[in-house]
Amino acid sequence: MIDIRDRVRCKELHAKIVSAEEAAAIIKPGMNIGTSGFTPAGYPKAVPLALAERMKNEPFKINLWTGASVGGELDGALAQADGIHKRMPYQTNDAIRKALNSGKIEYFDLHLSHVAQMTRYGFLGGKVDVAIIEACAITEEGHIVPTTSLGNSASFVQSADIVIVEVNTSQPLELEGMHDVYVPLDPPNRGPIPIVKADDRIGTPYIEAGPGKITYIVACDLPDVTRPLAAIDDDAKAMSAHLTDFLNNEIKNGRMPKKLLPLQSGVGSVANAVMAGMVESPYSGLQCFTEVIQDGMFDLIDAGKLDFASGTSLTPSPDGLKRMYANLKEYRKKIVLRPQEISNSPELARRLGVIAMNTAIEVDIFAHVNSTHIMGTKMMNGIGGSGDFARNGYLTIFFTNSVAKNGDISSIVPMCSHIDHTEHDIDVIITERGVADVRGLSPRERARVIIDKCAHPDYKPMLLDYLERAEKTTGFAHTPHLLDEALSWHTRFIKTGTMKVK
């Protein structure tokens, strides 16, 4: 067994160091298991792997609650062991995705800022029975020092009857001090969250626990398995350039300070590419108030353009992870990690005036956004935190390539096959073709701007034809639709493999 006693600085807790198998044995069928982890960062690995092995010999299921997506050693291993009954609130694992889209796992997709409070209230099928939290150390007082994410860890520890801490020796001790742990009181006792700028600190650098709260401690040396990011292609460069032009115009018209407002950027390759592209922008003195801190934000720090980033997770690519660890002493001066109910707080997004930038699967001509479902039925990943920021940001921008599947799918459609963000939340749509600023426009005005600025040339005539016929057929109704055709583009793709009319 790996010797972790030097990292468990509370000697009273040394007697609670056990094997992963012994810790996993305390978990019973049907329990609600809340774990650390937000994107493949800071998630427990040893205990879930031991639990999955136990499930293969002793079949049973649990309900898995996390911060967001996690690594394959957690939900992937448990899914392959057929050990998950219900999963929430966000996922990116192939085994999970296949299981939830074939009815083998029940999936509850919800706004990430809502999770902690809903679990504390017991809205989601009871309270947290067991919390499994990754740590880089345990303090002299028995408090938990998190690793590369915070997510819902603090709330899960507060609520759980059983707390298992995985002390991971692959995670550097220099992470200590990077966290700002603050768990708000629940209504009716909640006060304002006292953050007025991105670099404010209001909590503790550890999760409060104590020797009496921790049940078991397990050693682990498995690193985070992060995902590679796609290369920054011409479309991503074009979207980033369009964003810069748009923001320059906002500054010129007095709607934005020269240092902009705090940036929020969603997870994934497109979001990362847009942030990385800002390295070439004229902006400096930037701040981020966001969920995930990816390679693009490290690029901005290295370029001297980003002064501070507040998030809940460090989510670089494998190469970015090496760079982060190599420069952690410097990066920690400009980064803080918070619980996700703080990083994604609607109150704070509104107060700070966040520029919310997220990715869409498809956008319809009236500016509704689908960010979760393929062809209206198959769950991709989940809504994540995009809704927390889209509804409450100072400026809400969604990015998407104008086409997908080698041009056989138009990302601009007559009607979204699933809607996560309504027209009321969307200010700007950006594709590689251009920028549609839909603020202050009626639905029919929005439609023409989106078709003109964002649609691919292969689909622009088809979209305009649909709109004009819908207007005439409905007598120029407020939101004109041909209901027998509104989703015909999706059904045509399912039947023929393309949205184009052959």
Short mmCIF file of C-alpha atoms in Angstrom, two decimals:
data_model
loop_
_atom_site.label_atom_id
_atom_site.label_comp_id
_atom_site.label_asym_id
_atom_site.label_seq_id
_atom_site.Cartn_x
_atom_site.Cartn_y
_atom_site.Cartn_z
CA MET A 1 0.00 0.00 0.00
CA ILE A 2 1.24 3.52 -0.81
CA ASP A 3 2.41 5.34 2.29
CA ILE A 4 0.34 8.52 2.61
CA ARG A 5 0.91 9.27 6.28
CA ASP A 6 3.02 12.32 5.46
CA ARG A 7 0.04 13.76 3.55
CA VAL A 8 -2.44 12.86 6.30
CA ARG A 9 -1.15 15.45 8.74
CA CYS A 10 -3.81 14.66 11.36
CA LYS A 11 -2.19 11.68 13.10
CA GLU A 12 -5.50 10.73 14.71
CA LEU A 13 -6.69 9.75 11.23
CA HIS A 14 -3.84 7.34 10.46
CA ALA A 15 -5.88 4.53 12.00
CA LYS A 16 -8.57 5.13 9.34
CA ILE A 17 -6.26 4.43 6.39
CA VAL A 18 -7.60 1.29 4.70
CA SER A 19 -7.51 -0.43 1.31
CA ALA A 20 -9.80 0.65 -1.50
CA GLU A 21 -11.56 -2.72 -1.24
CA GLU A 22 -12.32 -2.23 2.45
CA ALA A 23 -13.66 1.25 1.84
CA ALA A 24 -15.80 0.09 -1.10
CA ALA A 25 -17.29 -2.67 1.07
CA ILE A 26 -19.19 -0.09 3.13
CA ILE A 27 -21.30 0.89 0.11
CA LYS A 28 -24.71 -0.79 -0.02
CA PRO A 29 -27.13 -1.33 -2.91
CA GLY A 30 -29.31 1.66 -3.71
CA MET A 31 -27.14 4.20 -1.92
CA ASN A 32 -26.67 7.73 -3.23
CA ILE A 33 -22.95 8.17 -3.82
CA GLY A 34 -21.69 11.75 -4.14
CA THR A 35 -18.15 12.15 -5.44
CA SER A 36 -15.65 14.86 -6.21
CA GLY A 37 -14.82 15.57 -9.81
CA PHE A 38 -15.79 18.21 -12.35
CA THR A 39 -14.84 17.29 -15.90
CA PRO A 40 -12.08 14.65 -15.77
CA ALA A 41 -10.36 16.47 -12.90
CA GLY A 42 -10.12 15.71 -9.20
CA TYR A 43 -12.33 12.63 -9.25
CA PRO A 44 -11.79 9.52 -7.05
CA LYS A 45 -10.35 6.50 -8.81
CA ALA A 46 -9.23 3.71 -6.46
CA VAL A 47 -12.49 3.24 -4.55
CA PRO A 48 -14.73 3.33 -7.67
CA LEU A 49 -12.51 0.77 -9.39
CA ALA A 50 -12.71 -1.48 -6.31
CA LEU A 51 -16.47 -0.97 -6.18
CA ALA A 52 -16.81 -1.90 -9.87
CA GLU A 53 -14.88 -5.13 -9.25
CA ARG A 54 -17.15 -5.92 -6.32
CA MET A 55 -20.23 -5.32 -8.50
CA LYS A 56 -18.99 -7.85 -11.05
CA ASN A 57 -19.06 -10.55 -8.38
CA GLU A 58 -21.98 -9.20 -6.37
CA PRO A 59 -24.33 -7.45 -8.82
CA PHE A 60 -26.06 -4.36 -7.46
CA LYS A 61 -26.56 -0.70 -8.39
CA ILE A 62 -26.06 2.68 -6.81
CA ASN A 63 -27.02 6.24 -7.77
CA LEU A 64 -24.03 8.34 -8.79
CA TRP A 65 -23.92 12.09 -8.19
CA THR A 66 -20.85 14.13 -9.15
CA GLY A 67 -19.92 17.71 -9.91
CA ALA A 68 -20.00 17.21 -13.67
CA SER A 69 -18.31 14.71 -15.98
CA VAL A 70 -15.57 12.54 -14.49
CA GLY A 71 -12.96 10.05 -15.68
CA GLY A 72 -13.41 6.50 -16.89
CA GLU A 73 -12.18 5.03 -13.61
CA LEU A 74 -15.37 6.36 -11.98
CA ASP A 75 -18.60 6.41 -13.98
CA GLY A 76 -17.11 4.47 -16.91
CA ALA A 77 -16.00 1.55 -14.72
CA LEU A 78 -19.28 1.50 -12.80
CA ALA A 79 -21.32 1.61 -16.02
CA GLN A 80 -19.35 -1.28 -17.50
CA ALA A 81 -20.11 -3.24 -14.33
CA ASP A 82 -23.81 -2.38 -14.79
CA GLY A 83 -23.65 -0.73 -11.39
CA ILE A 84 -25.42 2.61 -11.91
CA HIS A 85 -29.17 3.02 -11.60
CA LYS A 86 -29.34 6.83 -11.87
CA ARG A 87 -26.64 9.30 -12.93
CA MET A 88 -26.53 13.08 -12.58
CA PRO A 89 -25.85 15.92 -13.34
CA TYR A 90 -23.51 15.80 -16.41
CA GLN A 91 -21.43 13.19 -18.22
CA THR A 92 -19.13 12.71 -21.19
CA ASN A 93 -18.29 9.00 -20.92
CA ASP A 94 -19.08 6.76 -23.91
CA ALA A 95 -20.23 3.83 -21.77
CA ILE A 96 -22.55 6.10 -19.78
CA ARG A 97 -23.88 7.77 -22.92
CA LYS A 98 -24.69 4.42 -24.55
CA ALA A 99 -26.35 3.13 -21.38
CA LEU A 100 -28.53 6.17 -20.81
CA ASN A 101 -29.55 6.28 -24.49
CA SER A 102 -30.58 2.61 -24.37
CA GLY A 103 -32.59 2.85 -21.17
CA LYS A 104 -30.07 1.05 -18.95
CA ILE A 105 -29.27 4.12 -16.83
CA GLU A 106 -31.73 6.79 -15.73
CA TYR A 107 -30.17 10.20 -16.28
CA PHE A 108 -31.16 13.46 -14.65
CA ASP A 109 -29.69 16.41 -16.55
CA LEU A 110 -29.87 19.69 -14.64
CA HIS A 111 -28.23 23.08 -14.20
CA LEU A 112 -24.97 22.62 -12.34
CA SER A 113 -25.55 25.49 -9.93
CA HIS A 114 -28.70 23.74 -8.66
CA VAL A 115 -27.21 20.39 -7.71
CA ALA A 116 -25.78 21.04 -4.25
CA GLN A 117 -28.85 22.73 -2.83
CA MET A 118 -31.19 20.14 -4.32
CA THR A 119 -29.19 17.31 -2.78
CA ARG A 120 -29.08 19.04 0.60
CA TYR A 121 -32.86 19.40 0.53
CA GLY A 122 -33.30 15.75 -0.49
CA PHE A 123 -35.18 16.62 -3.69
CA LEU A 124 -33.33 14.03 -5.77
CA GLY A 125 -34.26 10.80 -4.03
CA GLY A 126 -32.89 11.28 -0.54
CA LYS A 127 -29.66 12.67 0.82
CA VAL A 128 -26.05 11.79 0.08
CA ASP A 129 -25.27 8.47 1.80
CA VAL A 130 -21.57 8.26 0.94
CA ALA A 131 -19.18 11.00 -0.20
CA ILE A 132 -15.96 9.91 -1.95
CA ILE A 133 -13.57 12.83 -2.28
CA GLU A 134 -10.13 13.07 -3.84
CA ALA A 135 -7.58 15.06 -1.82
CA CYS A 136 -3.92 15.94 -2.09
CA ALA A 137 -3.65 16.19 1.70
CA ILE A 138 -5.54 16.26 5.00
CA THR A 139 -4.70 19.09 7.38
CA GLU A 140 -3.61 18.85 11.00
CA GLU A 141 -7.23 19.52 12.01
CA GLY A 142 -8.57 16.79 9.75
CA HIS A 143 -9.85 19.03 6.95
CA ILE A 144 -9.72 17.93 3.30
CA VAL A 145 -7.46 19.70 0.79
CA PRO A 146 -9.01 19.12 -2.68
CA THR A 147 -7.09 18.55 -5.88
CA THR A 148 -7.86 19.79 -9.39
CA SER A 149 -11.57 20.45 -8.91
CA LEU A 150 -14.08 21.37 -6.23
CA GLY A 151 -17.45 20.74 -7.85
CA ASN A 152 -19.98 19.61 -5.24
CA SER A 153 -17.39 18.07 -2.91
CA ALA A 154 -17.88 20.43 0.03
CA SER A 155 -21.65 20.07 0.03
CA PHE A 156 -21.46 16.28 -0.32
CA VAL A 157 -19.06 16.08 2.65
CA GLN A 158 -21.36 18.29 4.70
CA SER A 159 -24.39 16.12 3.97
CA ALA A 160 -23.03 12.56 3.89
CA ASP A 161 -23.16 10.05 6.74
CA ILE A 162 -20.04 8.29 5.40
CA VAL A 163 -17.04 10.19 4.03
CA ILE A 164 -14.23 8.37 2.20
CA VAL A 165 -11.16 10.43 1.28
CA GLU A 166 -8.78 9.30 -1.45
CA VAL A 167 -5.38 10.88 -0.88
CA ASN A 168 -3.84 10.94 -4.34
CA THR A 169 -0.05 11.15 -4.40
CA SER A 170 -0.02 11.96 -8.13
CA GLN A 171 -1.60 15.31 -7.30
CA PRO A 172 0.99 17.91 -6.24
CA LEU A 173 0.91 19.40 -2.76
CA GLU A 174 1.31 22.82 -4.39
CA LEU A 175 -2.45 22.69 -5.09
CA GLU A 176 -3.01 23.52 -1.43
CA GLY A 177 -4.08 27.14 -1.12
CA MET A 178 -5.64 27.34 -4.58
CA HIS A 179 -9.17 26.64 -3.28
CA ASP A 180 -11.76 28.96 -1.79
CA VAL A 181 -14.40 26.76 -0.14
CA TYR A 182 -17.65 28.48 0.75
CA VAL A 183 -20.96 26.65 1.22
CA PRO A 184 -23.89 29.05 1.49
CA LEU A 185 -26.71 28.57 3.94
CA ASP A 186 -29.93 27.35 2.39
CA PRO A 187 -33.10 29.46 2.18
CA PRO A 188 -34.59 31.02 4.23
CA ASN A 189 -31.26 31.67 5.96
CA ARG A 190 -29.09 32.47 2.95
CA GLY A 191 -27.42 35.86 2.75
CA PRO A 192 -25.75 37.51 -0.24
CA ILE A 193 -22.63 35.75 -1.52
CA PRO A 194 -19.99 38.41 -0.76
CA ILE A 195 -18.06 38.34 -4.04
CA VAL A 196 -17.85 41.56 -6.03
CA LYS A 197 -14.87 40.75 -8.27
CA ALA A 198 -13.39 37.55 -9.67
CA ASP A 199 -10.39 37.40 -7.34
CA ASP A 200 -12.29 37.86 -4.06
CA ARG A 201 -11.76 35.09 -1.50
CA ILE A 202 -14.53 34.42 0.99
CA GLY A 203 -13.99 30.89 2.29
CA THR A 204 -11.36 28.41 3.46
CA PRO A 205 -8.55 26.68 1.51
CA TYR A 206 -9.94 23.28 2.55
CA ILE A 207 -13.22 21.40 2.93
CA GLU A 208 -14.20 21.40 6.59
CA ALA A 209 -14.45 17.87 7.92
CA GLY A 210 -12.57 16.88 11.07
CA PRO A 211 -11.54 13.45 12.38
CA GLY A 212 -15.08 12.56 13.42
CA LYS A 213 -16.51 13.20 9.94
CA ILE A 214 -14.06 11.08 7.95
CA THR A 215 -14.86 7.36 7.89
CA TYR A 216 -12.03 5.96 5.77
CA ILE A 217 -8.90 7.21 4.00
CA VAL A 218 -7.57 5.41 0.93
CA ALA A 219 -4.25 5.83 -0.86
CA CYS A 220 -4.23 6.39 -4.62
CA ASP A 221 -1.55 7.24 -7.16
CA LEU A 222 -3.62 7.28 -10.37
CA PRO A 223 -3.45 10.62 -12.23
CA ASP A 224 -6.37 12.47 -13.78
CA VAL A 225 -6.98 11.14 -17.29
CA THR A 226 -7.77 14.32 -19.16
CA ARG A 227 -9.07 14.56 -22.72
CA PRO A 228 -7.05 15.90 -25.65
CA LEU A 229 -8.45 19.00 -27.31
CA ALA A 230 -8.99 19.17 -31.04
CA ALA A 231 -6.52 21.21 -33.04
CA ILE A 232 -7.55 24.81 -33.56
CA ASP A 233 -8.85 24.75 -37.14
CA ASP A 234 -9.78 27.52 -39.57
CA ASP A 235 -13.42 27.55 -38.44
CA ALA A 236 -12.40 28.06 -34.81
CA LYS A 237 -9.99 30.82 -35.82
CA ALA A 238 -12.78 32.49 -37.78
CA MET A 239 -15.17 32.34 -34.82
CA SER A 240 -12.52 33.81 -32.55
CA ALA A 241 -11.88 36.63 -35.03
CA HIS A 242 -15.62 37.32 -35.29
CA LEU A 243 -15.81 37.49 -31.50
CA THR A 244 -12.95 39.98 -31.33
CA ASP A 245 -14.55 42.18 -33.99
CA PHE A 246 -17.87 42.08 -32.16
CA LEU A 247 -16.32 42.95 -28.78
CA ASN A 248 -14.29 45.77 -30.37
CA ASN A 249 -17.55 47.24 -31.62
CA GLU A 250 -19.10 46.92 -28.16
CA ILE A 251 -16.15 48.85 -26.70
CA LYS A 252 -16.38 51.47 -29.45
CA ASN A 253 -20.06 52.01 -28.68
CA GLY A 254 -19.49 52.32 -24.94
CA ARG A 255 -21.19 49.06 -24.02
CA MET A 256 -18.05 47.34 -22.76
CA PRO A 257 -14.93 48.49 -20.89
CA LYS A 258 -11.58 48.13 -22.66
CA LYS A 259 -10.63 45.27 -20.31
CA LEU A 260 -13.98 43.68 -21.12
CA LEU A 261 -16.08 42.08 -18.37
CA PRO A 262 -15.34 38.71 -16.70
CA LEU A 263 -15.29 35.93 -19.29
CA GLN A 264 -17.06 32.60 -18.94
CA SER A 265 -16.25 29.87 -21.41
CA GLY A 266 -17.76 26.40 -21.56
CA VAL A 267 -15.88 23.14 -21.77
CA GLY A 268 -14.65 21.55 -24.99
CA SER A 269 -12.54 22.15 -28.05
CA VAL A 270 -14.55 25.00 -29.60
CA ALA A 271 -14.72 26.94 -26.34
CA ASN A 272 -11.02 26.38 -25.72
CA ALA A 273 -10.13 27.48 -29.25
CA VAL A 274 -12.11 30.70 -28.88
CA MET A 275 -10.31 31.51 -25.63
CA ALA A 276 -6.92 30.64 -27.13
CA GLY A 277 -7.68 32.93 -30.05
CA MET A 278 -7.96 35.88 -27.68
CA VAL A 279 -4.19 35.67 -27.21
CA GLU A 280 -3.96 37.52 -30.54
CA SER A 281 -6.62 40.05 -29.50
CA PRO A 282 -5.86 43.60 -28.32
CA TYR A 283 -7.25 42.92 -24.83
CA SER A 284 -5.24 42.75 -21.61
CA GLY A 285 -6.03 42.87 -17.91
CA LEU A 286 -8.69 40.20 -18.49
CA GLN A 287 -10.50 38.28 -15.78
CA CYS A 288 -12.48 35.03 -15.99
CA PHE A 289 -15.38 33.96 -13.82
CA THR A 290 -16.14 30.54 -15.18
CA GLU A 291 -16.43 26.80 -14.52
CA VAL A 292 -13.50 25.19 -16.28
CA ILE A 293 -9.97 26.46 -16.76
CA GLN A 294 -8.59 24.94 -19.97
CA ASP A 295 -5.45 25.30 -22.07
CA GLY A 296 -6.65 28.54 -23.66
CA MET A 297 -6.74 30.29 -20.31
CA PHE A 298 -3.21 29.14 -19.52
CA ASP A 299 -2.23 30.56 -22.91
CA LEU A 300 -3.73 33.90 -21.88
CA ILE A 301 -1.91 33.83 -18.54
CA ASP A 302 1.39 33.01 -20.26
CA ALA A 303 0.81 35.86 -22.72
CA GLY A 304 0.30 38.30 -19.83
CA LYS A 305 -3.28 39.04 -20.89
CA LEU A 306 -5.25 37.27 -18.13
CA ASP A 307 -4.93 38.74 -14.64
CA PHE A 308 -7.11 36.25 -12.79
CA ALA A 309 -9.34 33.22 -13.35
CA SER A 310 -12.00 31.92 -10.98
CA GLY A 311 -13.44 28.47 -11.69
CA THR A 312 -14.32 25.15 -10.16
CA SER A 313 -12.04 22.86 -12.18
CA LEU A 314 -8.64 22.73 -13.84
CA THR A 315 -9.35 20.89 -17.08
CA PRO A 316 -6.37 21.07 -19.43
CA SER A 317 -5.44 18.61 -22.16
CA PRO A 318 -2.79 15.96 -21.33
CA ASP A 319 -0.07 18.29 -22.61
CA GLY A 320 -1.70 21.21 -20.82
CA LEU A 321 -1.74 19.23 -17.58
CA LYS A 322 2.04 18.78 -17.78
CA ARG A 323 2.45 22.50 -18.41
CA MET A 324 0.14 23.33 -15.51
CA TYR A 325 2.00 21.13 -13.04
CA ALA A 326 5.36 22.47 -14.22
CA ASN A 327 4.26 26.07 -13.61
CA LEU A 328 1.81 25.53 -10.74
CA LYS A 329 3.54 27.90 -8.32
CA GLU A 330 2.99 30.75 -10.78
CA TYR A 331 -0.46 29.74 -11.99
CA ARG A 332 -1.80 29.44 -8.44
CA LYS A 333 -1.23 33.18 -8.00
CA LYS A 334 -3.82 33.85 -10.69
CA ILE A 335 -6.30 30.99 -10.21
CA VAL A 336 -8.86 30.12 -7.55
CA LEU A 337 -11.17 27.08 -7.47
CA ARG A 338 -14.60 27.37 -5.83
CA PRO A 339 -17.58 25.04 -5.24
CA GLN A 340 -19.72 24.92 -8.36
CA GLU A 341 -22.73 26.49 -6.65
CA ILE A 342 -20.46 29.55 -6.28
CA SER A 343 -18.57 29.37 -9.61
CA ASN A 344 -21.91 28.96 -11.43
CA SER A 345 -24.02 31.14 -9.17
CA PRO A 346 -26.69 33.08 -11.10
CA GLU A 347 -26.40 35.83 -8.47
CA LEU A 348 -22.71 36.27 -9.18
CA ALA A 349 -23.00 35.97 -12.97
CA ARG A 350 -25.51 38.82 -12.92
CA ARG A 351 -23.59 40.95 -10.41
CA LEU A 352 -20.21 40.63 -12.12
CA GLY A 353 -21.65 41.11 -15.61
CA VAL A 354 -20.24 37.91 -17.05
CA ILE A 355 -19.76 37.51 -20.81
CA ALA A 356 -21.19 34.00 -21.20
CA MET A 357 -19.71 32.01 -24.11
CA ASN A 358 -20.95 28.47 -24.71
CA THR A 359 -21.32 25.94 -27.49
CA ALA A 360 -24.49 24.84 -29.26
CA ILE A 361 -25.29 21.64 -31.12
CA GLU A 362 -27.85 23.52 -33.19
CA VAL A 363 -29.58 26.89 -33.28
CA ASP A 364 -32.89 27.60 -34.94
CA ILE A 365 -33.78 30.65 -36.96
CA PHE A 366 -35.56 32.24 -34.01
CA ALA A 367 -32.50 31.86 -31.71
CA HIS A 368 -33.50 28.87 -29.61
CA VAL A 369 -30.50 26.70 -28.73
CA ASN A 370 -30.12 22.94 -28.41
CA SER A 371 -26.96 22.11 -26.50
CA THR A 372 -27.68 18.54 -25.40
CA HIS A 373 -29.53 16.27 -27.85
CA ILE A 374 -28.62 14.78 -31.22
CA MET A 375 -31.65 14.73 -33.54
CA GLY A 376 -33.86 15.55 -30.58
CA THR A 377 -33.59 12.20 -28.84
CA LYS A 378 -30.04 11.04 -28.15
CA MET A 379 -28.37 12.72 -25.17
CA MET A 380 -24.86 13.91 -25.94
CA ASN A 381 -23.46 15.21 -22.64
CA GLY A 382 -25.87 17.48 -20.79
CA ILE A 383 -26.69 21.13 -20.21
CA GLY A 384 -23.84 21.58 -17.75
CA GLY A 385 -23.46 25.14 -16.56
CA SER A 386 -24.39 26.85 -19.81
CA GLY A 387 -27.87 27.70 -18.55
CA ASP A 388 -26.56 29.15 -15.29
CA PHE A 389 -24.62 31.73 -17.29
CA ALA A 390 -26.84 32.11 -20.37
CA ARG A 391 -29.85 33.24 -18.38
CA ASN A 392 -27.89 35.55 -16.09
CA GLY A 393 -24.87 36.89 -17.98
CA TYR A 394 -24.46 40.48 -19.11
CA LEU A 395 -23.97 39.16 -22.64
CA THR A 396 -24.82 35.64 -23.82
CA ILE A 397 -23.04 34.23 -26.86
CA PHE A 398 -23.39 30.77 -28.39
CA PHE A 399 -20.90 29.33 -30.86
CA THR A 400 -21.38 26.55 -33.39
CA ASN A 401 -19.94 25.51 -36.73
CA SER A 402 -22.51 26.26 -39.42
CA VAL A 403 -22.50 22.62 -40.57
CA ALA A 404 -21.62 19.19 -39.21
CA LYS A 405 -21.07 15.69 -40.63
CA ASN A 406 -19.15 16.97 -43.67
CA GLY A 407 -21.94 19.37 -44.52
CA ASP A 408 -24.84 16.91 -44.29
CA ILE A 409 -26.18 18.62 -41.16
CA SER A 410 -26.96 22.31 -40.93
CA SER A 411 -26.43 23.65 -37.44
CA ILE A 412 -28.89 26.42 -38.27
CA VAL A 413 -32.33 24.83 -38.62
CA PRO A 414 -35.98 25.93 -38.91
CA MET A 415 -36.77 24.56 -35.44
CA CYS A 416 -34.48 22.99 -32.86
CA SER A 417 -35.20 19.33 -32.24
CA HIS A 418 -34.70 19.98 -28.52
CA ILE A 419 -34.49 23.32 -26.70
CA ASP A 420 -32.22 23.98 -23.72
CA HIS A 421 -31.94 27.77 -24.00
CA THR A 422 -34.85 29.80 -25.25
CA GLU A 423 -34.75 32.83 -27.52
CA HIS A 424 -35.19 35.00 -24.41
CA ASP A 425 -31.70 34.09 -23.15
CA ILE A 426 -29.69 34.53 -26.34
CA ASP A 427 -27.96 37.74 -27.40
CA VAL A 428 -25.47 36.66 -30.05
CA ILE A 429 -24.89 33.65 -32.32
CA ILE A 430 -21.45 33.14 -33.88
CA THR A 431 -20.47 30.62 -36.54
CA GLU A 432 -17.44 30.63 -38.81
CA ARG A 433 -19.66 32.51 -41.30
CA GLY A 434 -20.30 35.52 -39.07
CA VAL A 435 -22.05 37.14 -36.12
CA ALA A 436 -25.81 37.45 -35.57
CA ASP A 437 -26.55 40.07 -32.93
CA VAL A 438 -30.22 39.45 -32.13
CA ARG A 439 -30.63 41.85 -29.22
CA GLY A 440 -33.83 43.86 -29.45
CA LEU A 441 -35.12 42.04 -32.53
CA SER A 442 -38.51 40.46 -33.09
CA PRO A 443 -38.59 36.75 -34.04
CA ARG A 444 -38.94 37.45 -37.76
CA GLU A 445 -36.13 40.00 -37.63
CA ARG A 446 -33.94 37.53 -35.73
CA ALA A 447 -34.58 34.85 -38.32
CA ARG A 448 -33.31 36.99 -41.19
CA VAL A 449 -30.20 38.07 -39.31
CA ILE A 450 -29.32 34.51 -38.27
CA ILE A 451 -29.88 33.14 -41.78
CA ASP A 452 -27.88 35.96 -43.37
CA LYS A 453 -24.96 36.03 -40.95
CA CYS A 454 -24.58 32.48 -39.62
CA ALA A 455 -26.02 29.90 -42.03
CA HIS A 456 -23.85 27.99 -44.48
CA PRO A 457 -24.36 28.94 -48.15
CA ASP A 458 -25.57 25.41 -48.92
CA TYR A 459 -28.50 25.88 -46.55
CA LYS A 460 -29.16 29.62 -46.64
CA PRO A 461 -31.63 29.51 -49.60
CA MET A 462 -33.52 26.61 -47.98
CA LEU A 463 -33.84 28.48 -44.69
CA LEU A 464 -34.98 31.68 -46.34
CA ASP A 465 -37.51 29.76 -48.45
CA TYR A 466 -38.89 28.11 -45.30
CA LEU A 467 -39.20 31.44 -43.50
CA GLU A 468 -40.92 33.23 -46.38
CA ARG A 469 -43.43 30.42 -46.90
CA ALA A 470 -44.09 30.24 -43.15
CA GLU A 471 -44.75 33.98 -43.05
CA LYS A 472 -47.25 33.81 -45.91
CA THR A 473 -48.98 30.68 -44.64
CA THR A 474 -49.44 32.05 -41.10
CA GLY A 475 -50.33 35.56 -42.17
CA PHE A 476 -47.04 36.92 -40.86
CA ALA A 477 -47.58 35.53 -37.37
CA HIS A 478 -45.31 36.59 -34.54
CA THR A 479 -43.25 33.37 -34.82
CA PRO A 480 -44.12 31.89 -38.21
CA HIS A 481 -43.73 28.13 -38.54
CA LEU A 482 -44.86 25.43 -40.92
CA LEU A 483 -45.56 22.79 -38.32
CA ASP A 484 -45.62 19.95 -40.82
CA GLU A 485 -42.14 20.97 -42.01
CA ALA A 486 -40.48 22.44 -38.91
CA LEU A 487 -38.61 19.23 -38.05
CA SER A 488 -38.49 17.83 -41.57
CA TRP A 489 -34.80 18.63 -41.87
CA HIS A 490 -34.05 16.24 -39.00
CA THR A 491 -36.30 13.48 -40.33
CA ARG A 492 -34.74 13.89 -43.78
CA PHE A 493 -31.27 13.40 -42.28
CA ILE A 494 -32.39 10.31 -40.36
CA LYS A 495 -33.90 8.81 -43.53
CA THR A 496 -31.34 9.86 -46.14
CA GLY A 497 -28.16 10.80 -44.27
CA THR A 498 -28.32 14.46 -45.22
CA MET A 499 -30.46 17.54 -44.54
CA LYS A 500 -30.03 18.61 -48.15
CA VAL A 501 -32.85 18.02 -50.57
CA LYS A 502 -31.55 15.55 -53.15
#
